[in-house]
Amino acid sequence: LENASLTACQEEVPKWSFTAKRARIRLDHRANVYNALFRIRNIPVLYLPYASLSISKKDRSSGFLLPSSGSSNIKGRTLHMAYYQTLGRSADLLVRTDIFSKRGIGLGFDFRAKPNENSRIAFGSFLVFDRLFGDKGENQGGSSFYADAVQYFKNGFMAVADVNITSSFTFRQVFAENVLTAISPEERSIFYLHKNWRSLSFNALFGEQSSFIGDQVVKVRRLPSIEISQRSTRIADSFPAYFSFGAALEGVRRNESTGNEVNLKTPSIVQRADFSPRITFPLKSFGGFTLTPAVELRSTFYSDSIDPVKRQVTGANLFRNYVDLNLDLRAPALARI
């Protein structure tokens, strides 16, 4: 073709297009354009002496991505390069490398897949070899790993993974890809299995959360945790009261440290059992006012406790029991349309 215009847009003025003095097209394969102008809304924005465009019916193709570059006061000039590999119609893999002129080299990968219409899985890792270039100083290199997955099963169960782990908070502050990740004082890793049936809910949880407060690190682990709860359900048609409850049986662990010094450390598994039944009594409204009282009894058992004076963990059992009375008073509601 001579004096050709190529676009995939159907509008009269296409969102994007290529205009070229000469183009060679192989149907359902590629379009090669020579002395082309890339246009947005028919406005030329980039000149290309040569470009090759895929017009295959395949949605995706493997290959090297365009490299990008940037600059940073801490990391110097950066160069990002990546290779993208398709793995069938519903999975892909991205392998990437980052070169920091003042620091070192970073290597990473990202994997994505969709097992079915409602499920997904994504995980990846990033590793930095620090102080290979530039001035000598503290080695702030390290590694990070993430996972984000949701899987729906035919029997009604749903499994979820939400993992975010870094080797150190310093590494995250220096090499994080966005500001929110760099300054966030928390990391968490959660795996849980969930199912609802009738008015009941079931959860099985395995998780750990780390909080960074200055140079102090607080880690709380729940391994495992089994929870069963019931939404408010009317006790009987003749008795206007609603019953709900929550129950949990789990093993917990807490670790507080400052640098290499351990300030507080519980046993690997502290047994915890919790039960909280609740009864709600909706009363009849009077003059537009509605009063709804609710009474909740809660009892929690811990196999270990903390001595508040010595701030040490002891093997003494701890029971926590209390009653919660809630009164919900609502005034008349006025509305006009």
XYZ file of C-alpha atoms in Angstrom:
337
model
C 0.000 0.000 0.000
C 1.078 3.590 -0.632
C -0.017 6.570 1.468
C -1.728 4.126 3.854
C -3.591 4.680 7.112
C -3.769 1.792 9.599
C -5.958 1.668 12.715
C -8.155 -0.706 14.700
C -10.635 2.034 15.696
C -14.121 2.245 14.143
C -14.691 5.953 14.783
C -14.634 8.515 11.979
C -11.667 10.176 13.723
C -9.720 7.208 15.165
C -8.278 7.367 18.683
C -4.956 6.182 17.255
C -3.619 5.406 13.818
C -0.466 5.055 11.707
C -0.074 6.903 8.445
C 2.761 5.767 6.217
C 4.219 6.477 2.799
C 4.461 2.739 2.247
C 3.103 -0.311 4.035
C 3.410 -4.035 3.452
C 0.600 -6.164 4.896
C 0.360 -9.924 5.327
C -3.209 -10.797 6.264
C -3.716 -12.163 9.807
C 0.014 -11.803 10.461
C 1.852 -8.442 10.451
C 1.788 -4.957 8.958
C 5.168 -3.333 8.256
C 5.095 0.438 7.799
C 7.876 2.693 6.503
C 8.338 6.428 7.218
C 5.276 6.327 9.437
C 3.634 8.860 11.736
C 1.877 7.657 14.878
C -1.218 9.800 15.415
C -3.608 10.343 18.311
C -6.937 11.827 17.237
C -5.315 12.457 13.855
C -2.591 14.586 15.472
C 0.963 13.374 14.682
C 2.927 12.696 17.886
C 5.807 10.380 16.824
C 7.801 9.680 13.671
C 9.001 6.137 13.007
C 11.232 5.244 10.051
C 10.028 1.661 10.440
C 7.480 -0.170 12.582
C 6.067 -3.695 12.626
C 2.520 -4.171 13.923
C 0.867 -7.496 14.763
C -2.531 -7.963 13.117
C -2.811 -11.615 14.055
C -6.063 -12.963 15.464
C -4.096 -14.065 18.520
C -4.824 -11.788 21.470
C -1.276 -11.830 22.841
C 2.269 -12.544 21.741
C 5.537 -13.239 23.517
C 8.533 -10.962 23.178
C 10.736 -8.269 24.680
C 8.977 -5.168 25.998
C 10.167 -1.672 25.253
C 12.948 -0.733 27.711
C 12.403 2.301 29.937
C 14.726 4.567 31.869
C 14.531 7.019 34.743
C 16.614 8.730 37.380
C 16.732 8.781 41.168
C 18.860 10.654 43.696
C 19.375 7.429 45.658
C 19.604 4.830 42.885
C 21.013 6.962 40.058
C 20.115 6.314 36.428
C 17.821 3.296 36.136
C 17.255 1.011 33.148
C 14.273 -1.370 33.098
C 14.122 -4.308 30.673
C 11.599 -7.143 30.535
C 10.568 -10.213 28.547
C 6.906 -11.264 28.312
C 5.989 -14.934 27.746
C 2.470 -16.149 27.084
C 1.498 -19.504 28.597
C -1.653 -20.456 26.721
C -4.777 -18.284 26.635
C -5.094 -17.693 30.377
C -1.578 -17.433 31.850
C 1.591 -15.433 31.301
C 5.022 -14.781 32.791
C 7.016 -11.547 32.951
C 10.774 -11.710 33.619
C 12.410 -8.342 34.335
C 15.722 -6.807 35.293
C 16.516 -3.351 36.700
C 19.958 -1.757 36.582
C 20.654 1.043 39.093
C 23.835 2.968 38.219
C 24.494 3.999 41.856
C 23.438 0.761 43.545
C 23.308 -2.574 41.754
C 21.094 -4.984 39.823
C 17.538 -6.142 40.461
C 15.961 -9.343 39.113
C 12.280 -10.231 39.278
C 9.391 -12.187 37.796
C 5.581 -11.948 37.775
C 3.240 -14.858 37.017
C -0.495 -14.501 36.322
C -3.232 -17.018 35.518
C -7.025 -17.361 35.472
C -8.020 -20.989 36.128
C -11.673 -20.137 35.458
C -13.980 -17.160 35.005
C -14.119 -16.195 38.699
C -10.728 -17.409 39.964
C -7.298 -15.840 39.598
C -3.748 -16.280 40.792
C -0.779 -13.917 40.666
C 2.573 -14.150 42.387
C 6.070 -12.816 41.914
C 9.372 -11.941 43.492
C 12.025 -9.229 43.267
C 15.690 -9.552 44.336
C 18.268 -6.742 44.498
C 22.057 -7.158 44.662
C 23.073 -3.858 46.228
C 26.378 -1.907 46.284
C 27.727 -3.413 43.076
C 28.129 0.088 41.609
C 28.639 3.604 42.963
C 29.866 4.601 46.393
C 30.379 2.044 49.121
C 27.928 2.081 51.995
C 25.368 0.025 53.874
C 24.121 -2.927 51.882
C 20.347 -2.346 51.704
C 19.630 -5.104 49.202
C 17.150 -7.856 49.842
C 14.149 -9.616 48.399
C 10.375 -9.414 48.305
C 7.580 -11.830 47.464
C 3.863 -11.324 46.858
C 0.884 -13.524 46.056
C -2.736 -12.652 45.297
C -5.089 -15.537 44.574
C -8.808 -16.345 44.723
C -10.148 -19.820 43.954
C -13.852 -20.765 43.902
C -14.751 -24.430 44.328
C -17.889 -26.184 43.115
C -18.884 -27.207 46.651
C -19.273 -23.538 47.688
C -15.883 -23.049 49.358
C -13.653 -20.130 48.462
C -9.882 -20.036 49.087
C -7.968 -16.750 49.237
C -4.263 -15.890 49.523
C -2.958 -12.365 50.176
C 0.807 -12.412 50.808
C 3.303 -9.556 50.996
C 6.749 -10.329 52.429
C 10.028 -8.390 52.303
C 13.363 -9.303 53.813
C 13.613 -5.956 55.663
C 11.768 -2.666 56.069
C 14.898 -0.786 54.877
C 14.883 -2.704 51.598
C 11.230 -1.804 51.053
C 11.863 1.895 51.754
C 14.703 2.098 49.196
C 13.572 -0.198 46.375
C 9.750 -0.149 46.559
C 8.084 0.638 43.238
C 5.579 3.122 44.688
C 5.377 5.501 47.635
C 2.481 3.707 49.351
C 4.423 0.443 49.547
C 7.565 2.228 50.735
C 5.955 4.054 53.674
C 3.371 1.448 54.738
C 4.232 0.309 58.293
C 2.522 -3.076 57.872
C 3.054 -6.330 56.039
C 0.649 -9.229 56.099
C 0.356 -12.768 54.802
C -3.087 -14.350 54.928
C -4.494 -17.648 53.676
C -8.115 -18.447 54.412
C -10.877 -20.826 53.436
C -14.453 -19.525 53.541
C -17.984 -20.839 53.066
C -21.501 -19.557 53.730
C -24.547 -21.756 54.116
C -27.962 -20.668 55.349
C -27.220 -18.166 58.166
C -23.814 -19.655 59.084
C -20.312 -18.690 57.998
C -17.123 -20.743 58.283
C -13.542 -19.446 58.091
C -10.225 -21.260 58.442
C -7.354 -18.760 58.626
C -3.567 -18.923 58.576
C -1.920 -15.529 58.781
C 0.882 -13.333 60.041
C 1.060 -9.545 60.326
C 4.193 -7.453 60.912
C 4.076 -3.831 62.106
C 7.137 -1.560 61.909
C 7.152 1.183 64.564
C 10.428 3.072 64.325
C 13.120 0.432 64.833
C 10.645 -1.880 66.604
C 9.012 -4.824 64.835
C 5.817 -6.444 66.154
C 4.781 -9.764 64.594
C 1.449 -11.436 65.333
C 0.759 -14.875 63.913
C -2.517 -16.819 63.834
C -1.858 -20.453 62.983
C -4.376 -21.924 62.691
C -7.634 -20.061 63.315
C -11.088 -21.593 62.872
C -14.126 -19.330 63.114
C -17.852 -20.089 62.944
C -20.472 -17.350 63.108
C -24.225 -17.029 62.658
C -26.060 -13.983 61.401
C -29.058 -12.716 63.349
C -31.846 -15.279 63.035
C -35.316 -15.119 64.565
C -35.642 -17.653 67.371
C -39.335 -18.436 66.752
C -42.292 -16.894 64.958
C -44.085 -16.393 68.275
C -41.034 -14.917 70.031
C -39.765 -11.612 68.515
C -36.117 -12.058 69.382
C -33.063 -12.702 67.210
C -30.052 -14.868 68.059
C -26.513 -14.659 66.657
C -23.116 -15.860 67.791
C -19.430 -15.956 66.981
C -16.965 -18.668 68.005
C -13.244 -19.076 67.371
C -10.578 -21.634 68.210
C -7.038 -20.645 67.284
C -3.356 -20.615 68.072
C -1.702 -17.193 68.297
C 1.858 -15.933 68.718
C 3.299 -12.457 69.344
C 6.909 -11.361 68.986
C 8.222 -7.847 69.710
C 11.839 -6.987 68.878
C 14.080 -3.935 68.535
C 17.019 -4.548 66.250
C 18.506 -7.875 67.349
C 16.999 -7.590 70.848
C 13.791 -9.493 71.657
C 11.511 -7.468 73.948
C 8.613 -9.921 74.193
C 8.132 -13.419 72.861
C 5.220 -15.741 73.506
C 5.301 -19.531 73.051
C 5.032 -20.769 69.470
C 1.298 -21.448 69.975
C -0.853 -19.756 72.611
C -4.257 -21.420 72.649
C -7.214 -19.069 72.380
C -10.919 -19.977 72.512
C -13.655 -17.379 72.171
C -17.455 -17.621 72.288
C -19.910 -14.707 72.111
C -23.683 -15.351 71.869
C -25.920 -12.314 71.306
C -29.702 -11.805 71.625
C -31.481 -8.822 70.074
C -35.019 -7.709 71.070
C -36.605 -5.303 68.522
C -39.354 -3.440 70.430
C -42.420 -1.917 68.871
C -42.045 1.714 67.855
C -43.747 4.386 69.952
C -44.525 7.768 68.407
C -42.021 7.055 65.643
C -39.226 6.252 68.114
C -37.704 2.762 67.951
C -35.695 1.127 70.746
C -33.711 -2.058 70.072
C -31.829 -3.557 73.046
C -29.212 -6.291 72.572
C -27.335 -8.369 75.146
C -24.058 -10.129 74.385
C -22.104 -12.498 76.624
C -18.459 -13.018 75.732
C -15.947 -15.428 77.183
C -12.348 -15.796 76.007
C -9.737 -18.310 77.197
C -5.962 -17.923 76.797
C -3.556 -20.725 77.716
C -0.854 -18.153 78.632
C -0.812 -14.614 80.018
C 1.592 -11.681 80.491
C 2.866 -10.520 83.867
C 2.214 -6.729 83.657
C 5.015 -5.917 86.131
C 7.839 -8.064 84.754
C 6.368 -7.969 81.216
C 7.045 -11.642 80.802
C 4.883 -14.454 79.483
C 3.759 -16.954 82.117
C 2.019 -20.297 81.755
C -0.976 -19.183 83.832
C -4.369 -19.476 82.136
C -6.415 -16.341 81.565
C -10.206 -16.087 81.307
C -11.811 -12.868 80.130
C -15.562 -12.615 80.666
C -17.888 -9.671 80.230
C -21.430 -8.676 79.362
C -22.204 -6.075 76.715
C -25.550 -4.247 76.738
C -26.389 -2.188 73.663
C -29.391 0.156 73.350
C -30.147 1.463 69.855
C -32.615 4.395 69.979
C -33.732 5.873 66.668
C -35.832 9.000 66.228
C -38.575 9.369 63.601
C -37.269 9.625 60.052
C -38.564 12.465 57.890
C -38.339 12.374 54.101
C -39.743 14.362 51.201
C -39.615 13.682 47.459
